[in-house]
Coordinates of C-alpha atoms in Angstrom, one line a residue:
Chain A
X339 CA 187.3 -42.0 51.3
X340 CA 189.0 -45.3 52.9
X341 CA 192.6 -44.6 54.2
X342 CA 195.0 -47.2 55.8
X343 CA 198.4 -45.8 57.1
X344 CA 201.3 -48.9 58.1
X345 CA 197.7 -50.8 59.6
X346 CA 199.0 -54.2 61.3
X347 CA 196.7 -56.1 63.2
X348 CA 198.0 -59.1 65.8
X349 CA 196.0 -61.6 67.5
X350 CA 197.3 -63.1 71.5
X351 CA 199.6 -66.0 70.6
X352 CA 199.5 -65.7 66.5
X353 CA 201.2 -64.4 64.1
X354 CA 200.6 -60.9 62.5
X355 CA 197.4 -60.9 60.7
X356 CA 198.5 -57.8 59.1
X357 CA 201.3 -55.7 58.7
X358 CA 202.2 -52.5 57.7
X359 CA 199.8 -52.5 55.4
X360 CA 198.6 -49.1 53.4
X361 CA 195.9 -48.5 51.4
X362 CA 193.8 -45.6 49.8
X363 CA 190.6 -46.0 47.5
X364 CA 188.5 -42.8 46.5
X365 CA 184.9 -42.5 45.5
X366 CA 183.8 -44.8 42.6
X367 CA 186.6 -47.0 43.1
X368 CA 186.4 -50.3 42.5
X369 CA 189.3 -52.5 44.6
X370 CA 189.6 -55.9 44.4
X371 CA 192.0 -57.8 47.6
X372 CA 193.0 -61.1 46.1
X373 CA 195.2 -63.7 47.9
X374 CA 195.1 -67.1 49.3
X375 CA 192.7 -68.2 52.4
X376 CA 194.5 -66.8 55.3
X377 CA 195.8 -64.0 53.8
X378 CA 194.4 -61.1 55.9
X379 CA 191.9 -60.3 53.3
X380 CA 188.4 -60.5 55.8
X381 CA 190.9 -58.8 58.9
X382 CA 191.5 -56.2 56.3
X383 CA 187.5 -55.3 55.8
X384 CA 186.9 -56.3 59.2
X385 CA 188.9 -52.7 60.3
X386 CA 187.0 -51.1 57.6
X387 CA 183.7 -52.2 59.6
X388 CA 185.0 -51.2 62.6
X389 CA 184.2 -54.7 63.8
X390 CA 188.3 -54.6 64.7
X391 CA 190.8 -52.0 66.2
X392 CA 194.4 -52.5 64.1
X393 CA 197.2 -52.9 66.8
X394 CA 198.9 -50.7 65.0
X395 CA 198.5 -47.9 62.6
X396 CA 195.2 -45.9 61.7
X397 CA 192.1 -46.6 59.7
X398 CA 190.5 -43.5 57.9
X399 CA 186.7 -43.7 56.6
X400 CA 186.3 -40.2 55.6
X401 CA 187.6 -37.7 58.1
X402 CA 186.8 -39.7 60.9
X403 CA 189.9 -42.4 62.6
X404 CA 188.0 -45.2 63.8
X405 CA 190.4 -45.4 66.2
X406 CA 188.9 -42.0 67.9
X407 CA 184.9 -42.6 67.5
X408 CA 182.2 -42.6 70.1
X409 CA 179.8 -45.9 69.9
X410 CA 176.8 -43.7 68.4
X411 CA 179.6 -42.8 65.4
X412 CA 180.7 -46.0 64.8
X413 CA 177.0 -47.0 64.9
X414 CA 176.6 -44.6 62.6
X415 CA 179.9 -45.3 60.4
X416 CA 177.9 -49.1 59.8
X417 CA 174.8 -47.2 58.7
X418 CA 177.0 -45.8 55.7
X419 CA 178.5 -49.2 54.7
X420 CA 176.7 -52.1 53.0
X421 CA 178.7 -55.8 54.0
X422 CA 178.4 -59.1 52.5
X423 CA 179.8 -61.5 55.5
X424 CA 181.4 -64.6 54.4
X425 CA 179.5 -66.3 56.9
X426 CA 176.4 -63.8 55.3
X427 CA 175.6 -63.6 59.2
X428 CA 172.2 -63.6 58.6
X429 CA 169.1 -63.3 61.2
X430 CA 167.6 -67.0 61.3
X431 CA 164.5 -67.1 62.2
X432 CA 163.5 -64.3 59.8
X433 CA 162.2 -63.9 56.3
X434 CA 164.1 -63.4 54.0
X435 CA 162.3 -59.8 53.1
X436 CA 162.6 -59.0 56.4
X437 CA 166.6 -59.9 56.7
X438 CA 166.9 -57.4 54.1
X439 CA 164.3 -54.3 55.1
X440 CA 165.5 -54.7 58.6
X441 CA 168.9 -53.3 57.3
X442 CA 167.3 -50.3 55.4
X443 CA 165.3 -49.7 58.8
X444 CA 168.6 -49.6 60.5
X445 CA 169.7 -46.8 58.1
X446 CA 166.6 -44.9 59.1
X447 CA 164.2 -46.1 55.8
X448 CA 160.8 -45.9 56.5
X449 CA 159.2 -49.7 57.1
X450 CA 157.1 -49.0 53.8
X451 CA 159.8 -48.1 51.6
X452 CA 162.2 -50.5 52.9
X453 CA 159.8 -52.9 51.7
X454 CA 159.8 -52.0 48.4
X455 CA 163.1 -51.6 48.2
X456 CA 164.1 -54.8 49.8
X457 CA 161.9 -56.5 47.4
X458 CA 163.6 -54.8 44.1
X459 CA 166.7 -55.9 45.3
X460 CA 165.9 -59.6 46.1
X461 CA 164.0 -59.6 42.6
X462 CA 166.7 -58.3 40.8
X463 CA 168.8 -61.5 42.7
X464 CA 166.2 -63.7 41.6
X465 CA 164.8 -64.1 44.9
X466 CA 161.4 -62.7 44.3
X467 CA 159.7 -65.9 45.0
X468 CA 161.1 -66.4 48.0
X469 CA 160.3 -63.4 50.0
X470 CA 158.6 -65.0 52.6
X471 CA 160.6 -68.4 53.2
X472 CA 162.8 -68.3 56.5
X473 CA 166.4 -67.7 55.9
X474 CA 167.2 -71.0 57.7
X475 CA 165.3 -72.7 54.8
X476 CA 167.5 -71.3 51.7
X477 CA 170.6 -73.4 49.9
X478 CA 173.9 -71.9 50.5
X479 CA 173.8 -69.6 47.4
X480 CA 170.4 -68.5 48.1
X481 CA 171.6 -67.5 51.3
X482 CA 174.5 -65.4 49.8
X483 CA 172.3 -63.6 47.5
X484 CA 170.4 -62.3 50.4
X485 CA 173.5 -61.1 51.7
X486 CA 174.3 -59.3 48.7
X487 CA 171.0 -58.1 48.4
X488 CA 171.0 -56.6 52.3
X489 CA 174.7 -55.3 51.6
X490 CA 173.1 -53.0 48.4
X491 CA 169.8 -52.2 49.8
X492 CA 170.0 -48.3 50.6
X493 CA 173.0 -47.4 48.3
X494 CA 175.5 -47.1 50.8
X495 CA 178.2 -45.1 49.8
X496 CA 181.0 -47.8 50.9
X497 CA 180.5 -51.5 49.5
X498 CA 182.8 -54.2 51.8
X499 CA 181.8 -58.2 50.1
X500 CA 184.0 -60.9 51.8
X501 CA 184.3 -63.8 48.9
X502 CA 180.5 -62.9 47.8
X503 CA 180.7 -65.2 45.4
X504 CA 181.7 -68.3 46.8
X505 CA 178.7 -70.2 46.7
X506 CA 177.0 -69.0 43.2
X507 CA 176.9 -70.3 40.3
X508 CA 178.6 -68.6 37.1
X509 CA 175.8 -67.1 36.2
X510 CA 174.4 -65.0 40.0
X511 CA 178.5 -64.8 40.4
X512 CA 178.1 -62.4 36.8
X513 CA 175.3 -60.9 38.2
X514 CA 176.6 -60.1 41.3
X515 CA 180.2 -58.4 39.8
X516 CA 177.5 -56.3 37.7
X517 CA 175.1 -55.3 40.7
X518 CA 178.9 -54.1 42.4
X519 CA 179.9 -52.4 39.6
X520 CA 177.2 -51.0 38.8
X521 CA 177.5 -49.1 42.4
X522 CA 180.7 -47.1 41.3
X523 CA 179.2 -45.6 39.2
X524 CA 177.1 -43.6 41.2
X525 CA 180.3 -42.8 43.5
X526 CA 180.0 -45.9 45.9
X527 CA 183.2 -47.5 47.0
X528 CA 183.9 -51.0 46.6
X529 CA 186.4 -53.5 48.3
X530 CA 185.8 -57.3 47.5
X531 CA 188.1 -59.3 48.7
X532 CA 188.7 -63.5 47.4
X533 CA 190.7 -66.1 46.2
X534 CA 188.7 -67.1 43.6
X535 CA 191.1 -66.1 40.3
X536 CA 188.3 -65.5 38.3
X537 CA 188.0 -62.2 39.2
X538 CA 191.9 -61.4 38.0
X539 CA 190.5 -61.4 34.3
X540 CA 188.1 -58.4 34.8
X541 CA 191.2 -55.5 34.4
X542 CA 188.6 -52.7 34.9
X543 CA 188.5 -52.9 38.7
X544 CA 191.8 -52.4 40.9
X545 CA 193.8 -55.2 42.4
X546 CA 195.9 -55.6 45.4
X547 CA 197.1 -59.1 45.9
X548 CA 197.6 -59.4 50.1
X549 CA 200.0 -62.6 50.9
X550 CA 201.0 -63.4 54.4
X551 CA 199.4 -59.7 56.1
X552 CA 200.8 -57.6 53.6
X553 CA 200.5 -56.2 49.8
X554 CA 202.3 -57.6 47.7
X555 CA 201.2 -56.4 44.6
X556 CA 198.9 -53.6 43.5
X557 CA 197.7 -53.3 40.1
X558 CA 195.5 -50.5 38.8
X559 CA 192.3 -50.9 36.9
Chain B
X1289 CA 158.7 -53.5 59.8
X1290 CA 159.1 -50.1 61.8
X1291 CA 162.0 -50.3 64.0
X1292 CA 159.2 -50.8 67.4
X1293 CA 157.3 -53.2 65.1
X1294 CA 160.6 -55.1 64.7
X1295 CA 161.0 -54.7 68.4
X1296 CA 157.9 -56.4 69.7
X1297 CA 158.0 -59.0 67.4
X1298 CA 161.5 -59.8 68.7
X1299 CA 159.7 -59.3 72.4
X1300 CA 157.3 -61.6 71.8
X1301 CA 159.6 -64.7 69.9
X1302 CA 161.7 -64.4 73.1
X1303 CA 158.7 -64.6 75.1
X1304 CA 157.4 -68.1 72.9
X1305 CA 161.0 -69.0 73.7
X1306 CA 160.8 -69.1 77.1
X1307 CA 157.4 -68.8 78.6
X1308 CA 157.9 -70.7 82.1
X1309 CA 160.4 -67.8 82.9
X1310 CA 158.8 -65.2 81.9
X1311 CA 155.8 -66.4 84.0
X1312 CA 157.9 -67.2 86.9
X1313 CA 159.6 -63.2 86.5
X1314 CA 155.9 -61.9 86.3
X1315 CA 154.5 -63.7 89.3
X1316 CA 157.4 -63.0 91.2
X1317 CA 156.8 -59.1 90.4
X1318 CA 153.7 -60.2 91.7
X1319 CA 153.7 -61.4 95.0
X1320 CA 156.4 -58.8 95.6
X1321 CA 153.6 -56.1 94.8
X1322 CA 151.1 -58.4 96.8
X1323 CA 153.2 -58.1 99.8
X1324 CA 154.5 -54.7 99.6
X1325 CA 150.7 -53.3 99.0
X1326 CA 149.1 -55.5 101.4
X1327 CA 151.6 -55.0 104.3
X1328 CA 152.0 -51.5 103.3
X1329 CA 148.2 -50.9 103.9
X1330 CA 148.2 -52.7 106.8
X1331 CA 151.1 -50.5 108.2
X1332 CA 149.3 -47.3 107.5
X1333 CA 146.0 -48.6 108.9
X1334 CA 147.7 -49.3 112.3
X1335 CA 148.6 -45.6 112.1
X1336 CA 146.0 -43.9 111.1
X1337 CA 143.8 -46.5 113.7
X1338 CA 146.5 -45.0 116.3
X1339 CA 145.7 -41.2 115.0
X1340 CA 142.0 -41.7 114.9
X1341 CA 142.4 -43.3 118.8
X1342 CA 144.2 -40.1 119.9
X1343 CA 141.3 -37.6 118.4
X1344 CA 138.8 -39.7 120.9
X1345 CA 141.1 -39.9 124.0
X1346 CA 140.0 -37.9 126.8
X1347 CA 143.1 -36.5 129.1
X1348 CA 142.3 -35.9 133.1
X1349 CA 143.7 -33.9 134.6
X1350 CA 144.3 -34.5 138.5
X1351 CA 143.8 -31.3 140.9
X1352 CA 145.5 -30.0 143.9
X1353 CA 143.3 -30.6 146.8
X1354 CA 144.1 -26.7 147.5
X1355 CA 141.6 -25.6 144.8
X1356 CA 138.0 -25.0 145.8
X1357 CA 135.2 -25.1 142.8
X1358 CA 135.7 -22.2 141.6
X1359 CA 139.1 -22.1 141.2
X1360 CA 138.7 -25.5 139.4
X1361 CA 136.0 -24.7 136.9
X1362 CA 138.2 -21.8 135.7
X1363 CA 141.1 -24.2 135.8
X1364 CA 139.1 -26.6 133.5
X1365 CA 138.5 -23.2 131.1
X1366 CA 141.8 -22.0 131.1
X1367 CA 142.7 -26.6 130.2
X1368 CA 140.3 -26.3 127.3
X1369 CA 141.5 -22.5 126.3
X1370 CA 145.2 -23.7 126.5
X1371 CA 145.3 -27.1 123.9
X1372 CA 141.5 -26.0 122.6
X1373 CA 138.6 -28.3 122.7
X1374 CA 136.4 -28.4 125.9
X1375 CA 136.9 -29.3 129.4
X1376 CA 134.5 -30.2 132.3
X1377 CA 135.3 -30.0 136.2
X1378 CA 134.8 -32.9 138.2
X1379 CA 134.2 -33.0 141.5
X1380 CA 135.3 -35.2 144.6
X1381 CA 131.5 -36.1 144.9
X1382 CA 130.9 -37.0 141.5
X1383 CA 134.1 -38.9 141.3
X1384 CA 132.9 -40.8 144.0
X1385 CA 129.7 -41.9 142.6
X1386 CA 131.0 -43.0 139.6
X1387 CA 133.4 -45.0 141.4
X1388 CA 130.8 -46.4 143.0
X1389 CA 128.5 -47.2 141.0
X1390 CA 131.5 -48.9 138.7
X1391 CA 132.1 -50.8 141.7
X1392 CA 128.1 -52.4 141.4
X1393 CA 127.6 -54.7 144.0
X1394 CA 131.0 -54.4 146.2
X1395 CA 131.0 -50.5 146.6
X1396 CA 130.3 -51.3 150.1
X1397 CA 134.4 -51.3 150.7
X1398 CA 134.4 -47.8 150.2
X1399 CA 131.8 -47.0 153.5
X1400 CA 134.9 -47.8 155.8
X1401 CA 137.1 -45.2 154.1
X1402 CA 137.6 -42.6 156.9
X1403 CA 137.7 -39.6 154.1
X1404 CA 137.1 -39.1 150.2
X1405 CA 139.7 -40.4 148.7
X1406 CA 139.5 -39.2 145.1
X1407 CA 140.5 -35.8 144.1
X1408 CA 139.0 -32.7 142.2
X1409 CA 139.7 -33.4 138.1
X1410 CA 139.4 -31.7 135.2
X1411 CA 138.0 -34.1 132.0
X1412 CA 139.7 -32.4 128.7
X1413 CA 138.7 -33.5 125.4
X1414 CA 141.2 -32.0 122.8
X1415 CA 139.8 -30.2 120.0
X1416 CA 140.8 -32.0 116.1
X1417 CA 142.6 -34.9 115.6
X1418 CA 145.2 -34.8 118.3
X1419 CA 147.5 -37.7 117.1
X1420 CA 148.9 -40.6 119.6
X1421 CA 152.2 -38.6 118.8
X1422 CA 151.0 -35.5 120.6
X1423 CA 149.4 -36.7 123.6
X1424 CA 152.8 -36.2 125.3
X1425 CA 153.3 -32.9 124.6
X1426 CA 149.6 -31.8 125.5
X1427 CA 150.3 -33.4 128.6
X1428 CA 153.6 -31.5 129.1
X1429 CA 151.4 -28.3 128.4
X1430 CA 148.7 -29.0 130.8
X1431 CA 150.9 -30.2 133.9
X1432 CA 152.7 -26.9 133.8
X1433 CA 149.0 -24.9 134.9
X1434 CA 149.0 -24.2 138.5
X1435 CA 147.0 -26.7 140.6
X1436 CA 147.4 -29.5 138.3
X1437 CA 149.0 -32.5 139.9
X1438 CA 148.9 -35.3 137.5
X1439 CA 148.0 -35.5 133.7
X1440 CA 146.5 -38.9 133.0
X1441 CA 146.4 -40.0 129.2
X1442 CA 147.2 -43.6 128.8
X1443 CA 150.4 -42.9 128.5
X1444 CA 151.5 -46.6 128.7
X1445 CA 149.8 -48.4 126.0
X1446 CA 149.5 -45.2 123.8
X1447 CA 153.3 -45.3 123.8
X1448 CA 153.6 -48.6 122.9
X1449 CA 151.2 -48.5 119.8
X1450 CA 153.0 -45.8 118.9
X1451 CA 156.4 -47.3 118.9
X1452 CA 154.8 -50.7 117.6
X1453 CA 153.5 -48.9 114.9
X1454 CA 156.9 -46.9 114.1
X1455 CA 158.1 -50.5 113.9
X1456 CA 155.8 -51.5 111.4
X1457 CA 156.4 -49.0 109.5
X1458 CA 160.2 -49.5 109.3
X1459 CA 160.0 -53.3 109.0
X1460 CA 157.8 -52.7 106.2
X1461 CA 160.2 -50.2 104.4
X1462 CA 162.6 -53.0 104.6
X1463 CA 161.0 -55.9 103.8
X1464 CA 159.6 -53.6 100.7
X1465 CA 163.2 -52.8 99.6
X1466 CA 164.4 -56.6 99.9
X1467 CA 161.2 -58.0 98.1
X1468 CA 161.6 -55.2 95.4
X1469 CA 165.4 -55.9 95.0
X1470 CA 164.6 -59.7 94.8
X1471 CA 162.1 -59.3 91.8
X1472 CA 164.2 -56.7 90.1
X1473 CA 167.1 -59.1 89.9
X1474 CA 164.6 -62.2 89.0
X1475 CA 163.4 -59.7 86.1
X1476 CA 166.9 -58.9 85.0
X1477 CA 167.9 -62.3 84.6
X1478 CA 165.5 -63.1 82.6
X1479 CA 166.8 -60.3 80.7
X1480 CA 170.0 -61.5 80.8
X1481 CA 169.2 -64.8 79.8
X1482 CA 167.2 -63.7 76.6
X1483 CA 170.3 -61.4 75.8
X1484 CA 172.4 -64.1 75.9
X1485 CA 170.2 -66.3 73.5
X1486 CA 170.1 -63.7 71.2
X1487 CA 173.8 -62.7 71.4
X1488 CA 174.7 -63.2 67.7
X1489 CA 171.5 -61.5 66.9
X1490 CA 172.6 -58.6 68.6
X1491 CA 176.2 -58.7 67.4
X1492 CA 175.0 -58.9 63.6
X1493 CA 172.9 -56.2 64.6
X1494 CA 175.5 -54.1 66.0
X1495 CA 177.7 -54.8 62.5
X1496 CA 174.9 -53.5 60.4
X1497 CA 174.7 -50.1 62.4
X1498 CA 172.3 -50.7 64.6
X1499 CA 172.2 -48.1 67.4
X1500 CA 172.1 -48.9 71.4
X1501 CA 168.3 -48.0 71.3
X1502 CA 167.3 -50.4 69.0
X1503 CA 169.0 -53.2 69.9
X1504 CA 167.7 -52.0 73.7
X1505 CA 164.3 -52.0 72.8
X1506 CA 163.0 -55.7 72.5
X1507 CA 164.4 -56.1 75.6
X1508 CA 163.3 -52.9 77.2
X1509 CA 159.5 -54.0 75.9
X1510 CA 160.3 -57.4 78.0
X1511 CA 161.0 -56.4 81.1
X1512 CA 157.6 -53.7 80.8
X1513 CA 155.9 -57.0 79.8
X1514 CA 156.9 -58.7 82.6
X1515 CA 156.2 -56.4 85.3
X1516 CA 153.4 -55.2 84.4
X1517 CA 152.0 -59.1 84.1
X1518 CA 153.3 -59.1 87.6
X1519 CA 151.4 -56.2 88.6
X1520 CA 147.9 -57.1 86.8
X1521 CA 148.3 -60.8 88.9
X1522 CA 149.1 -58.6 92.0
X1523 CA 145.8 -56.3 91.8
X1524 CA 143.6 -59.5 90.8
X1525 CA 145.2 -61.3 94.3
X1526 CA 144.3 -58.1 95.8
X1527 CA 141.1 -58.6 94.5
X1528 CA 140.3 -62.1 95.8
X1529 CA 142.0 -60.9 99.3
X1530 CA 139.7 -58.1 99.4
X1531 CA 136.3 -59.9 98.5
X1532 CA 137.8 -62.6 100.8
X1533 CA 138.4 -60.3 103.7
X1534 CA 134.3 -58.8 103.0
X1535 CA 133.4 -62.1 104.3
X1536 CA 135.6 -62.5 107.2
X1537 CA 134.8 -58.8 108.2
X1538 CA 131.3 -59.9 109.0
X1539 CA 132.5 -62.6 111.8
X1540 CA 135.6 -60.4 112.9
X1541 CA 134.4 -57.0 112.5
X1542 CA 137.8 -55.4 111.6
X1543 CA 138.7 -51.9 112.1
X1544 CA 137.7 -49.6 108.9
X1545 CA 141.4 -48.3 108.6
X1546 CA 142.9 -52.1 108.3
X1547 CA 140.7 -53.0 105.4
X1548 CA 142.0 -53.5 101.9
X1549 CA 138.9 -52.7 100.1
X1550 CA 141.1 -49.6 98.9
X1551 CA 143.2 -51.8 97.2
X1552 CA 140.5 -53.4 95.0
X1553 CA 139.6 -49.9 93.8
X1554 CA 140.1 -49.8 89.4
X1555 CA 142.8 -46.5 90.4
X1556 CA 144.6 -48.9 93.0
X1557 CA 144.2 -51.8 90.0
X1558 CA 146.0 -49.5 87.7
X1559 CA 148.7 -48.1 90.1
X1560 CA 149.5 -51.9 90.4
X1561 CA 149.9 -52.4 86.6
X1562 CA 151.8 -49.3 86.2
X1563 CA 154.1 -50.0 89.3
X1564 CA 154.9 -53.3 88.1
X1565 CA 155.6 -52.0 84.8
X1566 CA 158.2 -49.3 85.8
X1567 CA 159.9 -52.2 88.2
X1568 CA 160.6 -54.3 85.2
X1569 CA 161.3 -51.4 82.9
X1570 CA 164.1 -50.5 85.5
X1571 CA 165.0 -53.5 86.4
X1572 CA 165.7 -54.2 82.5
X1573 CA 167.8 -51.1 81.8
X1574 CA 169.8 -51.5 84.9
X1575 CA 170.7 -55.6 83.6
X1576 CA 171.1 -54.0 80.1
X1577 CA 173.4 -51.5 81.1
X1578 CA 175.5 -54.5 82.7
X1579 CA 174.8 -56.8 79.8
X1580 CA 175.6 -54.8 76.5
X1581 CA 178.5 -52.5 77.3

């Protein structure tokens, strides 16, 4: 489903964010990208997204190179993928119901249904209470779970979380592993990337350690 | 939230956001409609004033002094059978007479005159309405009939209505195309400024999937907002100008054709709206199209 082929990706005046680095994940997989801050963990999802163009190499979502896609495809590429930002990148100003239907309206939900839904989620995150408050107004965790709950609304088929877990507790952190597992098992593809090592002790999912733009290690789950 | 109930609710934040603009953008569209409707009017009253003066203008038609009363009644029906309409013949006599009784009290300068001065004429009224534009070729027509020797039709001052009103209309083509380029680009920057303010909006939007459209939309609903404000103040300052111009008709007695009562009409009111509408719906895609490549 996701294919990388010898990917690097340069910034003006930096060094190499990535390089030559390959990759392959399947349906139901569940991949884990560990390494330090700076790594090349958030450029790595951030081709996935489309948000980037590699320098080199090819990125594969499907059959489709996102290299070679129109605006309306990549438009609709983002439709198929739920994202948890590490900034969350969420719409101040907004409720926090509405930061999360306003995705599933995006995908085409209808505004009833991506009400309901949008609430399951946010109850599920323990934000039930909360549907109303402006984002603006949540803690920093709070604020993450509405990420997560935006980036699961819908069941995308592809699941990208950039360190979704850096601001929760142990407990939502638990949660939140379970909600993203959970999604595998109905075929969705996963790719989390962080630094925290707590993650290295669940040896069901798949690591790749990344260290200086490249992979360094790959483990399977 | 539907994606158009998402849309106007992002229309009208950015509108709370920046009001004074939005204003300023709507009367703008305004007085642009104002003037363009007003002076467009104007220009088509001088030229329908012009067409309605050439349906009443009576041609004469100067004989040779050759042709004897007969000749020149059947002249005058061959005139009238040649452009239509009807024609009378005129006689030296008569001619006289009315000169002098034009002249009042000093027709006594014309007892000295050793002869009659004043020729035979034909008086042609031209069937329809003979515009100011084809007086010149009527004349043209006439002049070539044997025993006519002058065609009189006020040639002078016709012409130059007619090119004063051809002038009118051009100046007001292109004061219509400057004042509707200036209020298109006062609408798209407003546009351009609320894209800008919502630039990381739009960019989260865009990450999340969001097509052109929607992301267009909000902004697209702006611009409609905007002109069509524009175009509600413009037919309410119609409005006023018409009511105000009721008054002054009394003292000045203006021409029918140059009055704006028209323009006060609830069609003309909505033709307004709906114009002003489509200027800042265009005006909006055309920024938009520059804005979010």
């Amino acid at each position: 489903m996701i294919r990388l082929f010898q990917v690097q990706k340069a910034y003006p005046g930096c060094e190499a964010a990535l390089s030559d680095v390959s990759l392959e994940a399947g349906e139901g997989e569940f991949v884990i990208l560990w390494g330090p801050s700076g790594a090349g963990k958030s450029t790595l999802l951030h081709l996935l997204l489309g948000a980037e163009r590699p320098t080199q190499g090819q990125v594969w979502v499907g059959d489709r190179n996102l290299a070679r896609i129109s605006r309306a495809e990549m438009a609709r590429h983002r439709r198929r993928i739920g994202v948890v930002f590490q900034d969350f990148r969420l719409l101040f100003g907004r409720s926090v119901l509405d930061n999360v239907s306003l995705a599933l309206v995006i995908r085409g939900t209808s505004r009833r249904a991506a009400r309901e839904e949008a609430v399951r989620w946010l109850e599920e995150l323990g934000l039930g209470e909360r549907l109303d408050e402006r984002v603006e107004r949540l803690s920093g965790g709070e604020r993450q779970r509405v990420a997560i709950a935006r980036a699961l609304a819908g069941s995308p088929p592809i699941l990208l979380a950039d360190e979704p877990t850096s601001q929760l507790d142990a407990h939502w952190a638990r949660k939140a592993m379970e909600l993203f597992s959970d999604q595998t098992g109905r075929g969705a593809v996963v790719v989390l990337a962080t630094h925290d090592p707590r993650f290295l002790q669940d040896l069901r999912h798949r690591l790749v350690r990344i260290d200086g733009g490249r992979v360094a290690e790959e483990v399977a789950g | 939230m539907s994606a158009l109930g998402i849309a106007i609710a992002a229309t009208w934040a950015s509108i709370r956001r920046a009001p004074l603009s939005h204003l300023i953008a709507s009367l703008t569209v305004g007085a642009t409609l104002v003037v363009a409707a007003g002076s467009g009017s104007l220009a088509l009253g001088v030229r329908s004033l012009l067409d309605a003066w050439g349906s009443r203008v009576e041609l004469t038609l100067y004989l040779s002094d050759e042709l004897d009363e007969e000749e020149g009644r059947r002249l005058a029906q061959q005139a009238a059978d040649t452009v239509g309409g009807s024609a009378r013949w005129v006689s030296p006599v008569e001619a006289m007479e009315r000169l002098r009784r034009a002249l009042g009290d000093e027709e006594g300068i014309l007892l000295d005159l050793p002869f009659d001065p004043l020729p035979a004429s034909i008086e042609l009224r031209p069937a329809g309405a003979a515009g100011v534009d084809e007086l010149p070729h009527l004349a043209e027509v006439l002049l070539r009939l044997p025993g006519v020797e002058e065609v009189d039709w006020g040639r002078d001052w016709a012409q130059r209505l007619s090119a004063l009103a051809a002038f009118a209309e051009r100046a007001w083509g292109a004061l219509l195309a400057i004042l509707l380029c200036g209020a298109a680009l006062l609408v798209g920057a407003v546009v351009r400024f609320a894209v800008h303010a919502r630039r990381e909006e739009i960019e989260i939007l865009r990450l999340l999937g969001a097509s052109d459209g929607f992301i267009r939309l909000p902004f697209l609903l702006e611009g409609l907002f905007a002109g069509a404000l524009g175009g509600f103040w413009a037919a309410l300052a119609l409005q006023l100008l018409a009511r105000w111009e009721r008054r002054l008709d009394v003292a000045l007695a203006l021409p029918e054709e140059l009055s704006l009562a028209g323009l006060a009409e609830p069609q003309a009111f909505a033709a307004l709206v709906l114009v002003g509408a489509l200027l800042g719906a265009m005006a909006t895609l055309f920024a938009l199209a520059r804005e979010l490549r």
